[in-house]
Coordinates of C-alpha atoms in Angstrom, one line a residue:
X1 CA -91.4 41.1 260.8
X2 CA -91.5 45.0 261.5
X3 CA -93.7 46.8 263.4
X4 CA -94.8 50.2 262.3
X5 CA -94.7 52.9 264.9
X6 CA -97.7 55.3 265.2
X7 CA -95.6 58.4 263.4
X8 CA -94.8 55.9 260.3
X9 CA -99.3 54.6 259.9
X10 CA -99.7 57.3 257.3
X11 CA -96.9 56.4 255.2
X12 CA -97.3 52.8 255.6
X13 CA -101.3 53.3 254.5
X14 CA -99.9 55.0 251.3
X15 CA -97.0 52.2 250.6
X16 CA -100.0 49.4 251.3
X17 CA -101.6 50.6 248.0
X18 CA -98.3 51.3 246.0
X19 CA -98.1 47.6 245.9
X20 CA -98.2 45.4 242.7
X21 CA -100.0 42.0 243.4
X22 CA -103.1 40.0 242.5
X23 CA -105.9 42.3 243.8
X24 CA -107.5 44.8 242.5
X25 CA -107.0 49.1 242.9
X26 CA -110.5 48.7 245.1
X27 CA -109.0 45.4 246.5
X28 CA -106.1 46.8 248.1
X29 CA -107.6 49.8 249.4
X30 CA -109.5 46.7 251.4
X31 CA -106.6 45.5 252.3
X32 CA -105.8 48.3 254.6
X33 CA -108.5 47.8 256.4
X34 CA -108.0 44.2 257.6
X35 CA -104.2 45.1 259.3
X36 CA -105.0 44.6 262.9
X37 CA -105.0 47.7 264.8
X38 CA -103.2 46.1 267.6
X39 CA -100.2 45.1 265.8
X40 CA -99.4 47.0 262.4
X41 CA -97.6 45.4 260.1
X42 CA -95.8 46.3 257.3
X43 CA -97.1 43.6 254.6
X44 CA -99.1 43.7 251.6
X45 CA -102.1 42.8 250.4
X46 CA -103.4 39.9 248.0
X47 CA -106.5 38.3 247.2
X48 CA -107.7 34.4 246.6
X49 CA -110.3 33.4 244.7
X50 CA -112.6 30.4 245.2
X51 CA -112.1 28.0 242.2
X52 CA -114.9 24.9 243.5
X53 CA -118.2 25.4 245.0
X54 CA -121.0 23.5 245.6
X55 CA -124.2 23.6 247.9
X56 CA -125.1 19.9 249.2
X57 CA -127.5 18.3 251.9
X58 CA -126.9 18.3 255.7
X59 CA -127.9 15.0 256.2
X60 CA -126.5 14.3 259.7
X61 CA -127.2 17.0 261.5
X62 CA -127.2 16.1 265.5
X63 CA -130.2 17.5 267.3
X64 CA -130.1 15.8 270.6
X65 CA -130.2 17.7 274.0
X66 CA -129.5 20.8 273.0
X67 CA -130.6 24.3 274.8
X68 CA -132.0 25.9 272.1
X69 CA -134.8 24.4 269.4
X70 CA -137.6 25.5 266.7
X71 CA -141.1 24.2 266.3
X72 CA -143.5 25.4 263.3
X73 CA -143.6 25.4 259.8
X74 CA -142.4 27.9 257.1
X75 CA -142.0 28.1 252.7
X76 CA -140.5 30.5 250.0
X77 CA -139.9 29.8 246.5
X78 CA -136.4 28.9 246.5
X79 CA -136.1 26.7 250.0
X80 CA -139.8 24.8 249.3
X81 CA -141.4 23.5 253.0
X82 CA -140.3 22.9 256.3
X83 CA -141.4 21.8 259.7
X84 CA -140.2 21.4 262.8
X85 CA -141.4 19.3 266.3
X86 CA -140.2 18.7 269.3
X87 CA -139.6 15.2 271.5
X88 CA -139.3 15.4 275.0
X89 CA -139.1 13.2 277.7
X90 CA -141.1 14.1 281.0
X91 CA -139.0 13.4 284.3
X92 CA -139.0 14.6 288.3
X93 CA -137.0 17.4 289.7
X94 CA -133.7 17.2 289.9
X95 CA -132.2 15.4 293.0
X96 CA -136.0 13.8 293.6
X97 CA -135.6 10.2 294.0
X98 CA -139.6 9.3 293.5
X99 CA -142.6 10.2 293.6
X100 CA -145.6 9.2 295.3
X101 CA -149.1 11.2 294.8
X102 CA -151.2 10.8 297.9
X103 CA -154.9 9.6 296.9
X104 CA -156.6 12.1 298.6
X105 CA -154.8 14.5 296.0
X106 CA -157.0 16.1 293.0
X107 CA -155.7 17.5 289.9
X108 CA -157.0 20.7 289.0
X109 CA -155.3 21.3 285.7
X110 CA -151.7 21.1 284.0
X111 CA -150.1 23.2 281.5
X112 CA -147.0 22.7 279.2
X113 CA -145.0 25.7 278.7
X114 CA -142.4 27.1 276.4
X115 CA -140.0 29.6 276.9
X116 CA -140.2 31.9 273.7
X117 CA -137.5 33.7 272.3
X118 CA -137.8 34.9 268.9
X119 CA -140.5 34.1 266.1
X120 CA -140.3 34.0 262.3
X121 CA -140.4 35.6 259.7
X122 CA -142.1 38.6 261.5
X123 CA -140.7 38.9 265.1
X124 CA -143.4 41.8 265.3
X125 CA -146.1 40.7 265.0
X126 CA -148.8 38.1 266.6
X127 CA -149.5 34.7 265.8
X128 CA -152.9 32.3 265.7
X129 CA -150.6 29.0 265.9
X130 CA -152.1 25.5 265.8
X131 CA -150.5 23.7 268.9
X132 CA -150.8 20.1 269.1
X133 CA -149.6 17.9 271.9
X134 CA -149.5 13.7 272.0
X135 CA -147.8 11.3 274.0
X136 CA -145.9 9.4 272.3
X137 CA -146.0 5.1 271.6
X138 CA -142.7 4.7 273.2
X139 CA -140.5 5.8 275.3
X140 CA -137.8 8.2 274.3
X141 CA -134.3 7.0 275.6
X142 CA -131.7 8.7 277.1
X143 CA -128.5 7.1 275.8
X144 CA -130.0 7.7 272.5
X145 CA -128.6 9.9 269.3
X146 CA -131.2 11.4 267.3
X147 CA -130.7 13.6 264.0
X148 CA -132.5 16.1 262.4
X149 CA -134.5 13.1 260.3
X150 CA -135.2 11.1 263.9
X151 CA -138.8 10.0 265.0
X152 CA -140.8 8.6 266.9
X153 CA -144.2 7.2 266.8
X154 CA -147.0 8.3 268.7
X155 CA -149.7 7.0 270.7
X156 CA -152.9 6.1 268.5
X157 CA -155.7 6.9 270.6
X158 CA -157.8 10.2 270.9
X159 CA -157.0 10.3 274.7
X160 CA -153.5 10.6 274.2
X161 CA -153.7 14.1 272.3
X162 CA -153.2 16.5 275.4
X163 CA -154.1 19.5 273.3
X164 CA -155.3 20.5 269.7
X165 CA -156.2 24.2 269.5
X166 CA -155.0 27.7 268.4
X167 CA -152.8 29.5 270.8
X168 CA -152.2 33.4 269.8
X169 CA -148.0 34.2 270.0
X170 CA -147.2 37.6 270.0
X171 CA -143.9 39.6 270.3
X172 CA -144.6 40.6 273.7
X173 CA -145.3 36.9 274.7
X174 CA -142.3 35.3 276.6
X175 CA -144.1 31.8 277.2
X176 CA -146.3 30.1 275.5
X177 CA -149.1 28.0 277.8
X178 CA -150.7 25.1 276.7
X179 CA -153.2 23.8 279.2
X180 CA -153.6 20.1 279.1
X181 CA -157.0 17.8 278.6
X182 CA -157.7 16.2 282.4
X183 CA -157.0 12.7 280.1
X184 CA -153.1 13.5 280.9
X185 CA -153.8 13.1 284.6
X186 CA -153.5 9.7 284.4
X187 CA -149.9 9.9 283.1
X188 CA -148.2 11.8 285.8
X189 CA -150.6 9.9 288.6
X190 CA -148.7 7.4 289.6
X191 CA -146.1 6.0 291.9
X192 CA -142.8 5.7 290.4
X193 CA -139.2 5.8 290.8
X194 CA -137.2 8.6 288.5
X195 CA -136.1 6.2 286.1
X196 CA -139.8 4.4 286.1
X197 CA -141.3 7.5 285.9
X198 CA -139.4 8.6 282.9
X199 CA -140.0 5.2 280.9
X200 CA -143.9 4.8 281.8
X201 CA -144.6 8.1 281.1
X202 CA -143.1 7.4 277.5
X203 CA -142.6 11.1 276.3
X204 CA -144.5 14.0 274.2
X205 CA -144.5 15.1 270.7
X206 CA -145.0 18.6 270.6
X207 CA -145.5 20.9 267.1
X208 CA -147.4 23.0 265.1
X209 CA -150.1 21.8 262.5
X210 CA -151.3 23.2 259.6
X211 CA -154.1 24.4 260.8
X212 CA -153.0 27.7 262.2
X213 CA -150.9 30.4 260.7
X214 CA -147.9 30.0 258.7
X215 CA -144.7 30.4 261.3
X216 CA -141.7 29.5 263.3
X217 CA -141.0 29.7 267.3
X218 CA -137.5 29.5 268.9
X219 CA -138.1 27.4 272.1
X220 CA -135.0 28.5 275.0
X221 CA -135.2 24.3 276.9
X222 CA -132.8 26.1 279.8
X223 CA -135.0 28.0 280.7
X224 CA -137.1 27.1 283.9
X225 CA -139.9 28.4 282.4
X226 CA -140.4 25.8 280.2
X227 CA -141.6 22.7 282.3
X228 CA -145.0 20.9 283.0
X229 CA -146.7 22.1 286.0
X230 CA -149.5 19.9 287.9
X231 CA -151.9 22.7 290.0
X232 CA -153.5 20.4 292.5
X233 CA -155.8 20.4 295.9
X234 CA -156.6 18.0 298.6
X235 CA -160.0 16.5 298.8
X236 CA -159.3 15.1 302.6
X237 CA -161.4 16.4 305.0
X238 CA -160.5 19.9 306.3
X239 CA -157.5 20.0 304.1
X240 CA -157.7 22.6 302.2
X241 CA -153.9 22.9 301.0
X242 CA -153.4 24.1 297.3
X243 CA -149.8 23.8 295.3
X244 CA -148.5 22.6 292.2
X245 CA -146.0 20.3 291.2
X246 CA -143.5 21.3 288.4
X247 CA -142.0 18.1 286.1
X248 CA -139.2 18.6 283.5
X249 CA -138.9 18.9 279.9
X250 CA -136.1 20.0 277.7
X251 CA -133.3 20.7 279.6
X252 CA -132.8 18.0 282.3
X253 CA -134.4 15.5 280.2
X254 CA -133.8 14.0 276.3
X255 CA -135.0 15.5 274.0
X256 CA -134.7 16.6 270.5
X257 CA -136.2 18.3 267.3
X258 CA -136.9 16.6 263.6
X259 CA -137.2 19.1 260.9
X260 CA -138.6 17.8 257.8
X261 CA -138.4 19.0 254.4
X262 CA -140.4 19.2 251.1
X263 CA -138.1 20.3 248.1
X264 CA -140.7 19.7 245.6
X265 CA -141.1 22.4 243.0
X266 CA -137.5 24.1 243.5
X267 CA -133.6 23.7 242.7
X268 CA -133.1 21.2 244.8
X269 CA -135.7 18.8 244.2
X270 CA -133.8 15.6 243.8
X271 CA -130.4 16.8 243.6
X272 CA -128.1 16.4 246.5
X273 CA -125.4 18.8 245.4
X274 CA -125.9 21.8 243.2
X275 CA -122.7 23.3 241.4
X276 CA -121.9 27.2 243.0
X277 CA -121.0 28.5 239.7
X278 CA -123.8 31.6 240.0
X279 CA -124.8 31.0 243.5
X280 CA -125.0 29.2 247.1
X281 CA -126.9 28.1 249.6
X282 CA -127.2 28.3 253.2
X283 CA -130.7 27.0 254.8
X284 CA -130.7 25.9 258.4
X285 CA -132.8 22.3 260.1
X286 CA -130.9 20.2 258.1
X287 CA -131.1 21.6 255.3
X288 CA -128.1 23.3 253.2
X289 CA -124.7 23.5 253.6
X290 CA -121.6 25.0 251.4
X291 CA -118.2 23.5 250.4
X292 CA -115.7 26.0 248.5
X293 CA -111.8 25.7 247.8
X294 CA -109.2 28.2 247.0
X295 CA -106.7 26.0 245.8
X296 CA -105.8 26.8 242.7
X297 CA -105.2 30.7 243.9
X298 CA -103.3 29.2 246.9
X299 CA -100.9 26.8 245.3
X300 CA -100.1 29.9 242.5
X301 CA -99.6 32.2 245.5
X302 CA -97.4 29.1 247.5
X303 CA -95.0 29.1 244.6
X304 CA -94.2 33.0 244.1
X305 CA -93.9 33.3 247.9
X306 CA -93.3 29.8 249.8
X307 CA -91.8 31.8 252.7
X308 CA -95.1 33.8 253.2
X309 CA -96.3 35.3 256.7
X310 CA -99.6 35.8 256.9
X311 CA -100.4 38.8 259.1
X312 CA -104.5 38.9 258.8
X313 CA -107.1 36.9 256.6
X314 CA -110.9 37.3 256.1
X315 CA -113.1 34.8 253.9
X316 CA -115.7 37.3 252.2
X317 CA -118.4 35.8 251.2
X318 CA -121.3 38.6 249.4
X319 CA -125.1 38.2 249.6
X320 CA -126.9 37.7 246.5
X321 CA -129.1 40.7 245.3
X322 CA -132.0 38.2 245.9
X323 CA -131.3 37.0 249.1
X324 CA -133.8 37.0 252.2
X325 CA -133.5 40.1 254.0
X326 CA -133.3 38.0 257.4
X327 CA -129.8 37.4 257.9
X328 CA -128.8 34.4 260.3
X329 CA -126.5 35.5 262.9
X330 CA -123.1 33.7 261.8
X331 CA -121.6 31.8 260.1
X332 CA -119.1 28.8 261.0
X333 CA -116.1 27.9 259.5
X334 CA -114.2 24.4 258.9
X335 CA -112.1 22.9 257.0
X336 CA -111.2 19.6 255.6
X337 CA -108.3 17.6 256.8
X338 CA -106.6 14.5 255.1
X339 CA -108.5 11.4 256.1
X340 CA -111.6 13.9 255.1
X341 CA -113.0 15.0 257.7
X342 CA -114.5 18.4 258.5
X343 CA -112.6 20.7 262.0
X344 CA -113.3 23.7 263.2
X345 CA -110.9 26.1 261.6
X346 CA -108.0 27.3 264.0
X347 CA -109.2 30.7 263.8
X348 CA -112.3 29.6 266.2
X349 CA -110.6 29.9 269.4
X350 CA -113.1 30.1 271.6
X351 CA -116.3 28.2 269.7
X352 CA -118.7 29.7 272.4
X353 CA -118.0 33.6 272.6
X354 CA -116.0 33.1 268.7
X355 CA -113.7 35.6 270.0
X356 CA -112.3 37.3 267.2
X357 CA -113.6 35.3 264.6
X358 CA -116.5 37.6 263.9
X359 CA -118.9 35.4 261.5
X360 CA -121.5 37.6 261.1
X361 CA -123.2 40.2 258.7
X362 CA -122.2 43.1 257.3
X363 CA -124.5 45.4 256.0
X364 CA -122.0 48.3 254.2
X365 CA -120.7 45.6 251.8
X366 CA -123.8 43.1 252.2
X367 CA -121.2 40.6 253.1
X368 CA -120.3 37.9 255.6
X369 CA -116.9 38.1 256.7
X370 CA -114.8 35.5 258.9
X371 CA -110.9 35.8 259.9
X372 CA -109.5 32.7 258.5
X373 CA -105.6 34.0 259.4
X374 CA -104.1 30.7 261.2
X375 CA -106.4 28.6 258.6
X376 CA -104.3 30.4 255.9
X377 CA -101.3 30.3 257.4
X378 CA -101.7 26.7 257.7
X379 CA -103.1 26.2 254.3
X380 CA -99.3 27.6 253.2
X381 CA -97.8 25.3 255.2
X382 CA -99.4 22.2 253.8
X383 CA -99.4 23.7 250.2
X384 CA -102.8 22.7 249.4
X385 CA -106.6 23.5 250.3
X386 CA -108.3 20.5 250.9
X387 CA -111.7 22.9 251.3
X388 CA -113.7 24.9 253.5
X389 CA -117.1 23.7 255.1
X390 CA -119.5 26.8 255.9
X391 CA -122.6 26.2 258.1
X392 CA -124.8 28.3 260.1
X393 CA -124.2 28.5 263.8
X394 CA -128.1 28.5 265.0
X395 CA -129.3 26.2 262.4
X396 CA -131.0 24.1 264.9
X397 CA -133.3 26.8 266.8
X398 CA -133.2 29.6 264.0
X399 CA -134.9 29.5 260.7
X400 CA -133.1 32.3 258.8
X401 CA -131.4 31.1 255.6
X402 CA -128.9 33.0 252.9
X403 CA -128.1 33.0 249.3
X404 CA -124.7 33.8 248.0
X405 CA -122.8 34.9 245.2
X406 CA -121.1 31.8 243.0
X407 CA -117.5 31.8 241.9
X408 CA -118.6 33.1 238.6
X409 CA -120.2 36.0 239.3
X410 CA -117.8 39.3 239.7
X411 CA -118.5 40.0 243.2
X412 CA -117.6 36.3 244.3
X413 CA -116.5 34.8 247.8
X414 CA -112.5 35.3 248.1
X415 CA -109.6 35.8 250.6
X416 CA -108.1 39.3 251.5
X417 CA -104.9 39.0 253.3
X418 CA -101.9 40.7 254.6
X419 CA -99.1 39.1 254.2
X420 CA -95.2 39.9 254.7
X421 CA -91.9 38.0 253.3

């Protein structure tokens, strides 16, 4: 391996393209580009090609407890109908052992709110959405998993709908306030330990109907601002003390979000796996996913070179001309070992901040673009690409979705890399 001082980056630029392999004149100008400038390396440039591709169902997709979550409803042509609502337990304060409401004590009102962070498909402008708010028929349980298809019933009776109306969210608008009927009084009035509060109480089901505009809300549970809040007085005499009570929702309690989907009418009405010939699919709430493999390209490449390096990798993976001008923000990467099963790629070395990995759009080549280098290398190793899965990293609390090119199309997802022998 030989490191290239700064005096010799010119002439190693011009040797980089002098180089007879797989890619493409316009390819290994690329190539270039994805030496790290940290550590220049005097390698040359190839290019893999997907050979398999297919776009199939999420259909386990985890949405318990989770920080982040999306309530509305939303269509386009190619991804049909989706909703999303929200279960939540209700529970104390943290470190509060009971609670005990004196009976002198009168409720004044109570309003649910929600953090807001972002709203879609127009972040700009405002809203008329159709809130609606019921307890529900049982209690929602902590040591419980629930998926993207969970639910649970609801309570029957008028009484128990806390709130039906229209609620105007604009961008402007960090919480949206949803004041109660007085019939929810009588579910937070009572005497209770933590754990009995939490289980009588039973739990809400929060979402938007129909009724209202068209739209999607990203709800931030962390935040303190989403919570239940009781404003009360005393009716004891001369007491004339005032205060509320806040309970918790979201975040310190279980909770989670169902997203439910209507394909009717498009692509993937009825078909749980769509070939990625001409294109694929990314659509977030359970919906989409994409599987690809480079194997033929890789086992070719194995054979000429078994004694490889691999210096820097990016997956590309270019937009569609027809795709939705939203972009999500990024895109994660695994792959699929032997007893098949799905891993984050080794690239991802730090899942939270995806140091390095990068993920995300990029609008001069209208391309996503992730450094799959230790995948690669690893992939040489083994001799064989078992696949790649790709998902979207905020497809529980974001509703942007993506179309892609297929691997028959001539601007089609493949693997630059730098590698030295």
């Amino acid at each position: 391996m030989k490191i290239i001082n700064k005096g010799l980056l010119a002439l190693a630029a011009v040797a980089l393209m002098a180089f007879q392999t797989a890619c493409t004149d316009e390819e290994s100008a690329l190539g270039i580009d994805l030496v790290d400038t940290a550590t220049l390396y005097n390698g040359q440039t190839d290019t893999l090609y997907a050979d398999t591709a297919w776009t199939e169902y999420e259909d386990s997709l985890l949405t318990s407890n989770y920080s982040f979550g999306i309530i509305g409803n939303y269509h386009d042509v190619t991804f049909g109908k989706v909703s999303s609502w929200l279960y939540t337990q209700i529970a104390l304060p943290p470190n509060t052992n009971d609670i005990a409401f004196d009976h002198s004590l009168v409720m004044d009102s109570v309003v649910l709110t929600l953090a807001k962070t972002q709203l879609f498909p127009d972040s700009s402008r405002t809203y008329n959405f159709h809130f609606e708010v019921v307890q529900l028929a049982e209690a929602l349980k902590s040591d419980t998993s629930f998926y993207a298809t969970s639910t649970l019933p609801v309570a029957s009776q008028p009484s128990k709908v806390f709130f039906d109306g229209n609620v105007s969210v604009g961008e402007r608008d960090s919480v949206i306030s949803l004041k109660l009927r007085p019939s929810f009084y009588n579910v937070i009035y009572r005497t209770a330990t933590a754990e009995e509060f939490i289980e009588q109480t039973k739990g809400l089901r929060v979402r938007i109907t129909n009724e209202g505009d068209e739209g999607m809300v990203t709800i931030d549970f962390s935040s303190a601002a989403t919570c239940l809040r009781a404003h009360y007085h005393y009716a004891n005499g001369n007491d004339t003390t005032v205060g509320f009570y806040t309970f918790l929702l979201g975040a310190g309690t279980a909770h989670f979000t169902h997203f439910e989907h209507d394909y009717s009418g498009t692509l993937f009405n009825g078909r749980p796996k769509l070939p990625g010939t001409l294109r694929l699919f990314l659509e977030p709430m359970g919906g989409h996913q994409m599987r690809l493999s480079f194997n033929r390209d890789l086992q070719a490449f194995h054979e000429a070179h078994p004694w490889a390096v691999i210096h820097h990798a990016e997956l590309i993976m270019p937009l569609a001309p027809e795709s939705p001008a939203l972009h999500p923000d990024q895109i994660i990467t695994l792959g699929r070992l032997a007893d098949s099963t799905d891993a984050y790629i080794d690239d991802l070395i730090d899942l939270y901040t995806l140091t390095g990995y990068d993920g995300s759009y990029h609008e001069d080549g209208n391309y996503y673009r992730m450094r799959v280098t230790q995948h690669l290398q690893g992939l040489m190793r083994q001799g064989e690409d078992r696949g790649l899965l790709l998902l979207l990293n905020s497809r529980r609390n974001a509703a942007q979705r993506a179309i892609f090119n297929g691997t028959g199309t001539a601007n089609r997802p493949r693997i630059i890399f730098v590698y030295s022998e």
